[in-house]
Amino acid sequence: MIRVFLLDDHEVVRRGLVDLLQAGGDIEVVGESGSAQEAARRIPALRPDVAVLDARLPDGNGIDVCRDVRAVDSSIKGLILTSYEDDEALFAAIMAGASGYVLKQIRGTDLVDAVRRVASGQSLLDPAVTQRVLERIRNGVEQPRELASLTDQERRILEFVAEGLTNREIAGRMFLAEKTVKNYVSSLLAKLGLERRTQAAVLATKLLGDHPSHR
């Protein structure tokens, strides 16, 4: 059984999603909420396989919930559900470690398929889009001035942050102590003019500087 948590501030939408997801018999909705703050607290305790998260909520957004939940338990997959395409939100979702980003206009059967695919470890994010973010960080193509101030080590860590890895996971990849990674992250955020890791979406916006929708 695939365990799913639903976050959407419309109860009617949640009811419909519960019926839709559980109809196939292989998905169980183990929890639901209309509040971002409540969901961020409950999801790690319930440990679902997939959290289906509404992008915009009255008290926050599903992208921040995804980032916060994955910082606690990176085995929980995030699927962002949104009403309309938004480049900034898409890039923020990538940087929060989401496995997918789907429009609410998606057909019911396609949403069920998306949950199954994400649960099995697949990513629904367009590889070309993800690659564009990472290439700009790696190669400094049309990079914001701030990126030029990063050391090679900080740039590598920023790349892992962009992939949604937690400090612990980055430490494992780079054979560093978790505390060392935390210090590097603090340093690079300071150089980029950001206060918190959760503001990484600001960096994504800067990296998107020449995208047509931002002109």
mmCIF file with all atom_site columns, C-alpha atoms in Angstrom:
data_model
loop_
_atom_site.group_PDB
_atom_site.id
_atom_site.type_symbol
_atom_site.label_atom_id
_atom_site.label_alt_id
_atom_site.label_comp_id
_atom_site.label_asym_id
_atom_site.label_entity_id
_atom_site.label_seq_id
_atom_site.pdbx_PDB_ins_code
_atom_site.Cartn_x
_atom_site.Cartn_y
_atom_site.Cartn_z
_atom_site.occupancy
_atom_site.B_iso_or_equiv
_atom_site.pdbx_formal_charge
_atom_site.auth_seq_id
_atom_site.auth_comp_id
_atom_site.auth_asym_id
_atom_site.auth_atom_id
_atom_site.pdbx_PDB_model_num
ATOM 1   C CA . MET A 1 1   ? 0.000   0.000  0.000   1.00 0.00 ? 1   MET A CA 1
ATOM 2   C CA . ILE A 1 2   ? 1.178   3.518  -0.829  1.00 0.00 ? 2   ILE A CA 1
ATOM 3   C CA . ARG A 1 3   ? 0.634   5.838  2.145   1.00 0.00 ? 3   ARG A CA 1
ATOM 4   C CA . VAL A 1 4   ? -0.402  9.392  1.170   1.00 0.00 ? 4   VAL A CA 1
ATOM 5   C CA . PHE A 1 5   ? -0.924  12.663 3.067   1.00 0.00 ? 5   PHE A CA 1
ATOM 6   C CA . LEU A 1 6   ? -3.080  15.415 1.495   1.00 0.00 ? 6   LEU A CA 1
ATOM 7   C CA . LEU A 1 7   ? -2.625  19.145 2.042   1.00 0.00 ? 7   LEU A CA 1
ATOM 8   C CA . ASP A 1 8   ? -5.284  21.391 0.467   1.00 0.00 ? 8   ASP A CA 1
ATOM 9   C CA . ASP A 1 9   ? -7.278  24.191 2.079   1.00 0.00 ? 9   ASP A CA 1
ATOM 10  C CA . HIS A 1 10  ? -10.496 23.240 0.253   1.00 0.00 ? 10  HIS A CA 1
ATOM 11  C CA . GLU A 1 11  ? -12.312 20.410 2.041   1.00 0.00 ? 11  GLU A CA 1
ATOM 12  C CA . VAL A 1 12  ? -14.345 19.532 -1.076  1.00 0.00 ? 12  VAL A CA 1
ATOM 13  C CA . VAL A 1 13  ? -11.111 19.103 -3.047  1.00 0.00 ? 13  VAL A CA 1
ATOM 14  C CA . ARG A 1 14  ? -9.623  16.900 -0.301  1.00 0.00 ? 14  ARG A CA 1
ATOM 15  C CA . ARG A 1 15  ? -12.765 14.714 -0.192  1.00 0.00 ? 15  ARG A CA 1
ATOM 16  C CA . GLY A 1 16  ? -12.586 14.237 -3.953  1.00 0.00 ? 16  GLY A CA 1
ATOM 17  C CA . LEU A 1 17  ? -8.871  13.423 -3.838  1.00 0.00 ? 17  LEU A CA 1
ATOM 18  C CA . VAL A 1 18  ? -9.367  10.870 -1.052  1.00 0.00 ? 18  VAL A CA 1
ATOM 19  C CA . ASP A 1 19  ? -12.054 9.049  -3.074  1.00 0.00 ? 19  ASP A CA 1
ATOM 20  C CA . LEU A 1 20  ? -9.990  9.253  -6.265  1.00 0.00 ? 20  LEU A CA 1
ATOM 21  C CA . LEU A 1 21  ? -6.733  7.999  -4.729  1.00 0.00 ? 21  LEU A CA 1
ATOM 22  C CA . GLN A 1 22  ? -8.269  5.182  -2.685  1.00 0.00 ? 22  GLN A CA 1
ATOM 23  C CA . ALA A 1 23  ? -10.470 3.856  -5.504  1.00 0.00 ? 23  ALA A CA 1
ATOM 24  C CA . GLY A 1 24  ? -7.679  1.671  -6.931  1.00 0.00 ? 24  GLY A CA 1
ATOM 25  C CA . GLY A 1 25  ? -7.106  -0.207 -3.685  1.00 0.00 ? 25  GLY A CA 1
ATOM 26  C CA . ASP A 1 26  ? -3.309  0.309  -3.615  1.00 0.00 ? 26  ASP A CA 1
ATOM 27  C CA . ILE A 1 27  ? -3.259  3.810  -2.074  1.00 0.00 ? 27  ILE A CA 1
ATOM 28  C CA . GLU A 1 28  ? -4.264  4.720  1.474   1.00 0.00 ? 28  GLU A CA 1
ATOM 29  C CA . VAL A 1 29  ? -4.742  8.344  2.590   1.00 0.00 ? 29  VAL A CA 1
ATOM 30  C CA . VAL A 1 30  ? -3.260  8.329  6.110   1.00 0.00 ? 30  VAL A CA 1
ATOM 31  C CA . GLY A 1 31  ? -3.822  11.996 6.903   1.00 0.00 ? 31  GLY A CA 1
ATOM 32  C CA . GLU A 1 32  ? -5.069  15.295 5.533   1.00 0.00 ? 32  GLU A CA 1
ATOM 33  C CA . SER A 1 33  ? -4.987  18.973 6.436   1.00 0.00 ? 33  SER A CA 1
ATOM 34  C CA . GLY A 1 34  ? -5.976  22.412 5.182   1.00 0.00 ? 34  GLY A CA 1
ATOM 35  C CA . SER A 1 35  ? -3.143  24.147 7.051   1.00 0.00 ? 35  SER A CA 1
ATOM 36  C CA . ALA A 1 36  ? 0.514   24.375 5.991   1.00 0.00 ? 36  ALA A CA 1
ATOM 37  C CA . GLN A 1 37  ? 1.726   24.724 9.575   1.00 0.00 ? 37  GLN A CA 1
ATOM 38  C CA . GLU A 1 38  ? -0.310  21.756 10.794  1.00 0.00 ? 38  GLU A CA 1
ATOM 39  C CA . ALA A 1 39  ? 0.831   19.627 7.845   1.00 0.00 ? 39  ALA A CA 1
ATOM 40  C CA . ALA A 1 40  ? 4.506   20.428 8.497   1.00 0.00 ? 40  ALA A CA 1
ATOM 41  C CA . ARG A 1 41  ? 4.057   19.092 12.044  1.00 0.00 ? 41  ARG A CA 1
ATOM 42  C CA . ARG A 1 42  ? 1.941   16.025 11.231  1.00 0.00 ? 42  ARG A CA 1
ATOM 43  C CA . ILE A 1 43  ? 3.577   14.665 8.059   1.00 0.00 ? 43  ILE A CA 1
ATOM 44  C CA . PRO A 1 44  ? 6.921   13.596 9.639   1.00 0.00 ? 44  PRO A CA 1
ATOM 45  C CA . ALA A 1 45  ? 5.031   11.805 12.442  1.00 0.00 ? 45  ALA A CA 1
ATOM 46  C CA . LEU A 1 46  ? 2.744   9.932  10.011  1.00 0.00 ? 46  LEU A CA 1
ATOM 47  C CA . ARG A 1 47  ? 5.633   9.087  7.624   1.00 0.00 ? 47  ARG A CA 1
ATOM 48  C CA . PRO A 1 48  ? 3.604   8.774  4.392   1.00 0.00 ? 48  PRO A CA 1
ATOM 49  C CA . ASP A 1 49  ? 5.335   7.620  1.211   1.00 0.00 ? 49  ASP A CA 1
ATOM 50  C CA . VAL A 1 50  ? 4.013   10.660 -0.675  1.00 0.00 ? 50  VAL A CA 1
ATOM 51  C CA . ALA A 1 51  ? 2.753   14.057 0.486   1.00 0.00 ? 51  ALA A CA 1
ATOM 52  C CA . VAL A 1 52  ? 0.438   15.739 -2.058  1.00 0.00 ? 52  VAL A CA 1
ATOM 53  C CA . LEU A 1 53  ? 0.845   19.443 -1.279  1.00 0.00 ? 53  LEU A CA 1
ATOM 54  C CA . ASP A 1 54  ? -1.192  22.396 -2.523  1.00 0.00 ? 54  ASP A CA 1
ATOM 55  C CA . ALA A 1 55  ? 1.250   25.113 -3.641  1.00 0.00 ? 55  ALA A CA 1
ATOM 56  C CA . ARG A 1 56  ? -0.698  28.039 -2.134  1.00 0.00 ? 56  ARG A CA 1
ATOM 57  C CA . LEU A 1 57  ? -2.447  28.048 1.234   1.00 0.00 ? 57  LEU A CA 1
ATOM 58  C CA . PRO A 1 58  ? -3.796  30.770 3.543   1.00 0.00 ? 58  PRO A CA 1
ATOM 59  C CA . ASP A 1 59  ? -1.054  30.193 6.135   1.00 0.00 ? 59  ASP A CA 1
ATOM 60  C CA . GLY A 1 60  ? 1.887   29.263 3.907   1.00 0.00 ? 60  GLY A CA 1
ATOM 61  C CA . ASN A 1 61  ? 2.653   27.112 0.876   1.00 0.00 ? 61  ASN A CA 1
ATOM 62  C CA . GLY A 1 62  ? 3.236   23.478 0.000   1.00 0.00 ? 62  GLY A CA 1
ATOM 63  C CA . ILE A 1 63  ? 6.763   24.147 -1.276  1.00 0.00 ? 63  ILE A CA 1
ATOM 64  C CA . ASP A 1 64  ? 7.958   25.312 2.156   1.00 0.00 ? 64  ASP A CA 1
ATOM 65  C CA . VAL A 1 65  ? 6.145   22.345 3.737   1.00 0.00 ? 65  VAL A CA 1
ATOM 66  C CA . CYS A 1 66  ? 7.971   20.023 1.322   1.00 0.00 ? 66  CYS A CA 1
ATOM 67  C CA . ARG A 1 67  ? 11.343  21.555 2.209   1.00 0.00 ? 67  ARG A CA 1
ATOM 68  C CA . ASP A 1 68  ? 10.673  21.424 5.974   1.00 0.00 ? 68  ASP A CA 1
ATOM 69  C CA . VAL A 1 69  ? 9.378   17.835 5.883   1.00 0.00 ? 69  VAL A CA 1
ATOM 70  C CA . ARG A 1 70  ? 12.286  16.563 3.767   1.00 0.00 ? 70  ARG A CA 1
ATOM 71  C CA . ALA A 1 71  ? 14.768  18.240 6.131   1.00 0.00 ? 71  ALA A CA 1
ATOM 72  C CA . VAL A 1 72  ? 13.340  15.965 8.855   1.00 0.00 ? 72  VAL A CA 1
ATOM 73  C CA . ASP A 1 73  ? 12.762  12.826 6.742   1.00 0.00 ? 73  ASP A CA 1
ATOM 74  C CA . SER A 1 74  ? 14.110  12.773 3.184   1.00 0.00 ? 74  SER A CA 1
ATOM 75  C CA . SER A 1 75  ? 12.365  9.444  2.458   1.00 0.00 ? 75  SER A CA 1
ATOM 76  C CA . ILE A 1 76  ? 9.016   11.305 2.191   1.00 0.00 ? 76  ILE A CA 1
ATOM 77  C CA . LYS A 1 77  ? 8.346   12.296 -1.421  1.00 0.00 ? 77  LYS A CA 1
ATOM 78  C CA . GLY A 1 78  ? 6.675   15.634 -2.183  1.00 0.00 ? 78  GLY A CA 1
ATOM 79  C CA . LEU A 1 79  ? 4.197   16.159 -5.035  1.00 0.00 ? 79  LEU A CA 1
ATOM 80  C CA . ILE A 1 80  ? 3.258   19.829 -5.493  1.00 0.00 ? 80  ILE A CA 1
ATOM 81  C CA . LEU A 1 81  ? -0.290  20.480 -6.728  1.00 0.00 ? 81  LEU A CA 1
ATOM 82  C CA . THR A 1 82  ? -0.970  23.901 -8.229  1.00 0.00 ? 82  THR A CA 1
ATOM 83  C CA . SER A 1 83  ? -3.725  25.723 -10.114 1.00 0.00 ? 83  SER A CA 1
ATOM 84  C CA . TYR A 1 84  ? -1.462  27.337 -12.694 1.00 0.00 ? 84  TYR A CA 1
ATOM 85  C CA . GLU A 1 85  ? 2.034   27.120 -14.128 1.00 0.00 ? 85  GLU A CA 1
ATOM 86  C CA . ASP A 1 86  ? 4.462   29.480 -12.473 1.00 0.00 ? 86  ASP A CA 1
ATOM 87  C CA . ASP A 1 87  ? 8.167   29.335 -13.307 1.00 0.00 ? 87  ASP A CA 1
ATOM 88  C CA . GLU A 1 88  ? 9.259   30.704 -9.947  1.00 0.00 ? 88  GLU A CA 1
ATOM 89  C CA . ALA A 1 89  ? 7.175   28.143 -8.069  1.00 0.00 ? 89  ALA A CA 1
ATOM 90  C CA . LEU A 1 90  ? 8.500   25.359 -10.313 1.00 0.00 ? 90  LEU A CA 1
ATOM 91  C CA . PHE A 1 91  ? 12.106  26.299 -9.589  1.00 0.00 ? 91  PHE A CA 1
ATOM 92  C CA . ALA A 1 92  ? 11.340  26.700 -5.879  1.00 0.00 ? 92  ALA A CA 1
ATOM 93  C CA . ALA A 1 93  ? 9.806   23.188 -5.938  1.00 0.00 ? 93  ALA A CA 1
ATOM 94  C CA . ILE A 1 94  ? 12.986  21.792 -7.507  1.00 0.00 ? 94  ILE A CA 1
ATOM 95  C CA . MET A 1 95  ? 15.095  23.480 -4.831  1.00 0.00 ? 95  MET A CA 1
ATOM 96  C CA . ALA A 1 96  ? 12.804  22.185 -2.075  1.00 0.00 ? 96  ALA A CA 1
ATOM 97  C CA . GLY A 1 97  ? 13.456  18.616 -3.210  1.00 0.00 ? 97  GLY A CA 1
ATOM 98  C CA . ALA A 1 98  ? 9.967   17.934 -4.604  1.00 0.00 ? 98  ALA A CA 1
ATOM 99  C CA . SER A 1 99  ? 9.608   14.841 -6.807  1.00 0.00 ? 99  SER A CA 1
ATOM 100 C CA . GLY A 1 100 ? 6.836   16.311 -8.918  1.00 0.00 ? 100 GLY A CA 1
ATOM 101 C CA . TYR A 1 101 ? 4.874   19.423 -9.797  1.00 0.00 ? 101 TYR A CA 1
ATOM 102 C CA . VAL A 1 102 ? 1.440   18.884 -11.357 1.00 0.00 ? 102 VAL A CA 1
ATOM 103 C CA . LEU A 1 103 ? -1.427  21.148 -12.361 1.00 0.00 ? 103 LEU A CA 1
ATOM 104 C CA . LYS A 1 104 ? -4.825  20.738 -10.673 1.00 0.00 ? 104 LYS A CA 1
ATOM 105 C CA . GLN A 1 105 ? -6.324  20.515 -14.154 1.00 0.00 ? 105 GLN A CA 1
ATOM 106 C CA . ILE A 1 106 ? -4.656  17.093 -14.488 1.00 0.00 ? 106 ILE A CA 1
ATOM 107 C CA . ARG A 1 107 ? -7.029  14.178 -15.163 1.00 0.00 ? 107 ARG A CA 1
ATOM 108 C CA . GLY A 1 108 ? -7.847  12.079 -12.109 1.00 0.00 ? 108 GLY A CA 1
ATOM 109 C CA . THR A 1 109 ? -6.256  8.938  -13.511 1.00 0.00 ? 109 THR A CA 1
ATOM 110 C CA . ASP A 1 110 ? -3.080  10.884 -14.333 1.00 0.00 ? 110 ASP A CA 1
ATOM 111 C CA . LEU A 1 111 ? -2.845  12.194 -10.772 1.00 0.00 ? 111 LEU A CA 1
ATOM 112 C CA . VAL A 1 112 ? -3.161  8.660  -9.378  1.00 0.00 ? 112 VAL A CA 1
ATOM 113 C CA . ASP A 1 113 ? -0.449  7.565  -11.826 1.00 0.00 ? 113 ASP A CA 1
ATOM 114 C CA . ALA A 1 114 ? 1.730   10.504 -10.698 1.00 0.00 ? 114 ALA A CA 1
ATOM 115 C CA . VAL A 1 115 ? 1.403   9.454  -7.030  1.00 0.00 ? 115 VAL A CA 1
ATOM 116 C CA . ARG A 1 116 ? 2.338   5.857  -7.920  1.00 0.00 ? 116 ARG A CA 1
ATOM 117 C CA . ARG A 1 117 ? 5.351   6.964  -9.945  1.00 0.00 ? 117 ARG A CA 1
ATOM 118 C CA . VAL A 1 118 ? 6.626   9.329  -7.257  1.00 0.00 ? 118 VAL A CA 1
ATOM 119 C CA . ALA A 1 119 ? 6.136   6.615  -4.606  1.00 0.00 ? 119 ALA A CA 1
ATOM 120 C CA . SER A 1 120 ? 8.298   4.268  -6.696  1.00 0.00 ? 120 SER A CA 1
ATOM 121 C CA . GLY A 1 121 ? 11.133  6.793  -6.686  1.00 0.00 ? 121 GLY A CA 1
ATOM 122 C CA . GLN A 1 122 ? 10.609  8.439  -10.070 1.00 0.00 ? 122 GLN A CA 1
ATOM 123 C CA . SER A 1 123 ? 10.818  12.196 -10.563 1.00 0.00 ? 123 SER A CA 1
ATOM 124 C CA . LEU A 1 124 ? 8.069   13.925 -12.527 1.00 0.00 ? 124 LEU A CA 1
ATOM 125 C CA . LEU A 1 125 ? 10.046  17.141 -12.859 1.00 0.00 ? 125 LEU A CA 1
ATOM 126 C CA . ASP A 1 126 ? 11.161  17.982 -16.370 1.00 0.00 ? 126 ASP A CA 1
ATOM 127 C CA . PRO A 1 127 ? 14.854  16.954 -16.435 1.00 0.00 ? 127 PRO A CA 1
ATOM 128 C CA . ALA A 1 128 ? 15.660  19.776 -18.865 1.00 0.00 ? 128 ALA A CA 1
ATOM 129 C CA . VAL A 1 129 ? 14.343  22.390 -16.440 1.00 0.00 ? 129 VAL A CA 1
ATOM 130 C CA . THR A 1 130 ? 16.190  20.898 -13.468 1.00 0.00 ? 130 THR A CA 1
ATOM 131 C CA . GLN A 1 131 ? 19.324  20.669 -15.584 1.00 0.00 ? 131 GLN A CA 1
ATOM 132 C CA . ARG A 1 132 ? 19.069  24.348 -16.553 1.00 0.00 ? 132 ARG A CA 1
ATOM 133 C CA . VAL A 1 133 ? 19.185  25.409 -12.886 1.00 0.00 ? 133 VAL A CA 1
ATOM 134 C CA . LEU A 1 134 ? 22.115  23.115 -12.097 1.00 0.00 ? 134 LEU A CA 1
ATOM 135 C CA . GLU A 1 135 ? 24.069  24.060 -15.235 1.00 0.00 ? 135 GLU A CA 1
ATOM 136 C CA . ARG A 1 136 ? 23.868  27.730 -14.346 1.00 0.00 ? 136 ARG A CA 1
ATOM 137 C CA . ILE A 1 137 ? 25.183  27.019 -10.868 1.00 0.00 ? 137 ILE A CA 1
ATOM 138 C CA . ARG A 1 138 ? 27.959  24.752 -12.214 1.00 0.00 ? 138 ARG A CA 1
ATOM 139 C CA . ASN A 1 139 ? 29.133  26.867 -15.115 1.00 0.00 ? 139 ASN A CA 1
ATOM 140 C CA . GLY A 1 140 ? 28.236  30.326 -13.930 1.00 0.00 ? 140 GLY A CA 1
ATOM 141 C CA . VAL A 1 141 ? 26.451  31.051 -17.208 1.00 0.00 ? 141 VAL A CA 1
ATOM 142 C CA . GLU A 1 142 ? 24.946  34.533 -16.897 1.00 0.00 ? 142 GLU A CA 1
ATOM 143 C CA . GLN A 1 143 ? 25.290  34.082 -13.162 1.00 0.00 ? 143 GLN A CA 1
ATOM 144 C CA . PRO A 1 144 ? 24.290  36.721 -10.630 1.00 0.00 ? 144 PRO A CA 1
ATOM 145 C CA . ARG A 1 145 ? 27.344  38.604 -9.315  1.00 0.00 ? 145 ARG A CA 1
ATOM 146 C CA . GLU A 1 146 ? 26.873  37.028 -5.880  1.00 0.00 ? 146 GLU A CA 1
ATOM 147 C CA . LEU A 1 147 ? 27.665  33.526 -7.209  1.00 0.00 ? 147 LEU A CA 1
ATOM 148 C CA . ALA A 1 148 ? 31.128  34.667 -8.287  1.00 0.00 ? 148 ALA A CA 1
ATOM 149 C CA . SER A 1 149 ? 32.035  35.139 -4.613  1.00 0.00 ? 149 SER A CA 1
ATOM 150 C CA . LEU A 1 150 ? 31.446  31.469 -3.726  1.00 0.00 ? 150 LEU A CA 1
ATOM 151 C CA . THR A 1 151 ? 34.347  29.061 -3.293  1.00 0.00 ? 151 THR A CA 1
ATOM 152 C CA . ASP A 1 152 ? 34.355  25.808 -5.289  1.00 0.00 ? 152 ASP A CA 1
ATOM 153 C CA . GLN A 1 153 ? 33.297  23.921 -2.150  1.00 0.00 ? 153 GLN A CA 1
ATOM 154 C CA . GLU A 1 154 ? 30.409  26.337 -1.476  1.00 0.00 ? 154 GLU A CA 1
ATOM 155 C CA . ARG A 1 155 ? 29.312  26.069 -5.107  1.00 0.00 ? 155 ARG A CA 1
ATOM 156 C CA . ARG A 1 156 ? 29.210  22.264 -4.870  1.00 0.00 ? 156 ARG A CA 1
ATOM 157 C CA . ILE A 1 157 ? 27.174  22.463 -1.667  1.00 0.00 ? 157 ILE A CA 1
ATOM 158 C CA . LEU A 1 158 ? 24.797  24.986 -3.274  1.00 0.00 ? 158 LEU A CA 1
ATOM 159 C CA . GLU A 1 159 ? 24.342  22.510 -6.127  1.00 0.00 ? 159 GLU A CA 1
ATOM 160 C CA . PHE A 1 160 ? 23.316  19.815 -3.635  1.00 0.00 ? 160 PHE A CA 1
ATOM 161 C CA . VAL A 1 161 ? 20.966  22.283 -1.881  1.00 0.00 ? 161 VAL A CA 1
ATOM 162 C CA . ALA A 1 162 ? 19.399  22.927 -5.300  1.00 0.00 ? 162 ALA A CA 1
ATOM 163 C CA . GLU A 1 163 ? 18.820  19.178 -5.642  1.00 0.00 ? 163 GLU A CA 1
ATOM 164 C CA . GLY A 1 164 ? 16.895  19.218 -2.365  1.00 0.00 ? 164 GLY A CA 1
ATOM 165 C CA . LEU A 1 165 ? 19.445  17.361 -0.234  1.00 0.00 ? 165 LEU A CA 1
ATOM 166 C CA . THR A 1 166 ? 19.547  17.901 3.530   1.00 0.00 ? 166 THR A CA 1
ATOM 167 C CA . ASN A 1 167 ? 22.762  18.891 5.350   1.00 0.00 ? 167 ASN A CA 1
ATOM 168 C CA . ARG A 1 168 ? 23.126  15.293 6.531   1.00 0.00 ? 168 ARG A CA 1
ATOM 169 C CA . GLU A 1 169 ? 22.817  13.929 2.967   1.00 0.00 ? 169 GLU A CA 1
ATOM 170 C CA . ILE A 1 170 ? 25.283  16.530 1.650   1.00 0.00 ? 170 ILE A CA 1
ATOM 171 C CA . ALA A 1 171 ? 27.726  15.584 4.418   1.00 0.00 ? 171 ALA A CA 1
ATOM 172 C CA . GLY A 1 172 ? 27.478  11.929 3.315   1.00 0.00 ? 172 GLY A CA 1
ATOM 173 C CA . ARG A 1 173 ? 28.093  12.802 -0.352  1.00 0.00 ? 173 ARG A CA 1
ATOM 174 C CA . MET A 1 174 ? 31.082  15.037 0.398   1.00 0.00 ? 174 MET A CA 1
ATOM 175 C CA . PHE A 1 175 ? 32.558  13.018 3.278   1.00 0.00 ? 175 PHE A CA 1
ATOM 176 C CA . LEU A 1 176 ? 32.297  15.998 5.618   1.00 0.00 ? 176 LEU A CA 1
ATOM 177 C CA . ALA A 1 177 ? 30.907  16.402 9.127   1.00 0.00 ? 177 ALA A CA 1
ATOM 178 C CA . GLU A 1 178 ? 27.287  17.593 9.173   1.00 0.00 ? 178 GLU A CA 1
ATOM 179 C CA . LYS A 1 179 ? 28.358  20.601 11.289  1.00 0.00 ? 179 LYS A CA 1
ATOM 180 C CA . THR A 1 180 ? 30.938  21.531 8.622   1.00 0.00 ? 180 THR A CA 1
ATOM 181 C CA . VAL A 1 181 ? 28.251  21.442 5.924   1.00 0.00 ? 181 VAL A CA 1
ATOM 182 C CA . LYS A 1 182 ? 26.003  23.591 8.109   1.00 0.00 ? 182 LYS A CA 1
ATOM 183 C CA . ASN A 1 183 ? 28.822  26.170 8.392   1.00 0.00 ? 183 ASN A CA 1
ATOM 184 C CA . TYR A 1 184 ? 29.344  26.152 4.610   1.00 0.00 ? 184 TYR A CA 1
ATOM 185 C CA . VAL A 1 185 ? 25.594  26.621 4.025   1.00 0.00 ? 185 VAL A CA 1
ATOM 186 C CA . SER A 1 186 ? 25.522  29.545 6.475   1.00 0.00 ? 186 SER A CA 1
ATOM 187 C CA . SER A 1 187 ? 28.513  31.100 4.700   1.00 0.00 ? 187 SER A CA 1
ATOM 188 C CA . LEU A 1 188 ? 27.112  30.739 1.174   1.00 0.00 ? 188 LEU A CA 1
ATOM 189 C CA . LEU A 1 189 ? 23.676  32.041 2.209   1.00 0.00 ? 189 LEU A CA 1
ATOM 190 C CA . ALA A 1 190 ? 25.371  35.090 3.748   1.00 0.00 ? 190 ALA A CA 1
ATOM 191 C CA . LYS A 1 191 ? 27.338  35.684 0.527   1.00 0.00 ? 191 LYS A CA 1
ATOM 192 C CA . LEU A 1 192 ? 24.126  35.370 -1.516  1.00 0.00 ? 192 LEU A CA 1
ATOM 193 C CA . GLY A 1 193 ? 22.381  37.864 0.740   1.00 0.00 ? 193 GLY A CA 1
ATOM 194 C CA . LEU A 1 194 ? 19.906  35.297 2.099   1.00 0.00 ? 194 LEU A CA 1
ATOM 195 C CA . GLU A 1 195 ? 18.996  34.816 5.757   1.00 0.00 ? 195 GLU A CA 1
ATOM 196 C CA . ARG A 1 196 ? 17.686  31.263 5.669   1.00 0.00 ? 196 ARG A CA 1
ATOM 197 C CA . ARG A 1 197 ? 17.996  28.105 3.614   1.00 0.00 ? 197 ARG A CA 1
ATOM 198 C CA . THR A 1 198 ? 14.259  28.410 2.922   1.00 0.00 ? 198 THR A CA 1
ATOM 199 C CA . GLN A 1 199 ? 14.992  31.525 0.851   1.00 0.00 ? 199 GLN A CA 1
ATOM 200 C CA . ALA A 1 200 ? 16.831  29.399 -1.719  1.00 0.00 ? 200 ALA A CA 1
ATOM 201 C CA . ALA A 1 201 ? 13.895  30.161 -4.036  1.00 0.00 ? 201 ALA A CA 1
ATOM 202 C CA . VAL A 1 202 ? 15.299  33.700 -4.295  1.00 0.00 ? 202 VAL A CA 1
ATOM 203 C CA . LEU A 1 203 ? 18.407  32.222 -5.879  1.00 0.00 ? 203 LEU A CA 1
ATOM 204 C CA . ALA A 1 204 ? 16.276  30.255 -8.344  1.00 0.00 ? 204 ALA A CA 1
ATOM 205 C CA . THR A 1 205 ? 14.587  33.480 -9.418  1.00 0.00 ? 205 THR A CA 1
ATOM 206 C CA . LYS A 1 206 ? 17.972  35.114 -9.994  1.00 0.00 ? 206 LYS A CA 1
ATOM 207 C CA . LEU A 1 207 ? 19.129  32.126 -12.031 1.00 0.00 ? 207 LEU A CA 1
ATOM 208 C CA . LEU A 1 208 ? 16.011  32.555 -14.140 1.00 0.00 ? 208 LEU A CA 1
ATOM 209 C CA . GLY A 1 209 ? 16.940  36.129 -14.933 1.00 0.00 ? 209 GLY A CA 1
ATOM 210 C CA . ASP A 1 210 ? 16.757  35.791 -18.718 1.00 0.00 ? 210 ASP A CA 1
ATOM 211 C CA . HIS A 1 211 ? 13.610  33.652 -18.825 1.00 0.00 ? 211 HIS A CA 1
ATOM 212 C CA . PRO A 1 212 ? 10.962  35.215 -21.127 1.00 0.00 ? 212 PRO A CA 1
ATOM 213 C CA . SER A 1 213 ? 8.282   35.293 -18.409 1.00 0.00 ? 213 SER A CA 1
ATOM 214 C CA . HIS A 1 214 ? 10.514  37.519 -16.271 1.00 0.00 ? 214 HIS A CA 1
ATOM 215 C CA . ARG A 1 215 ? 11.034  40.160 -18.932 1.00 0.00 ? 215 ARG A CA 1
#
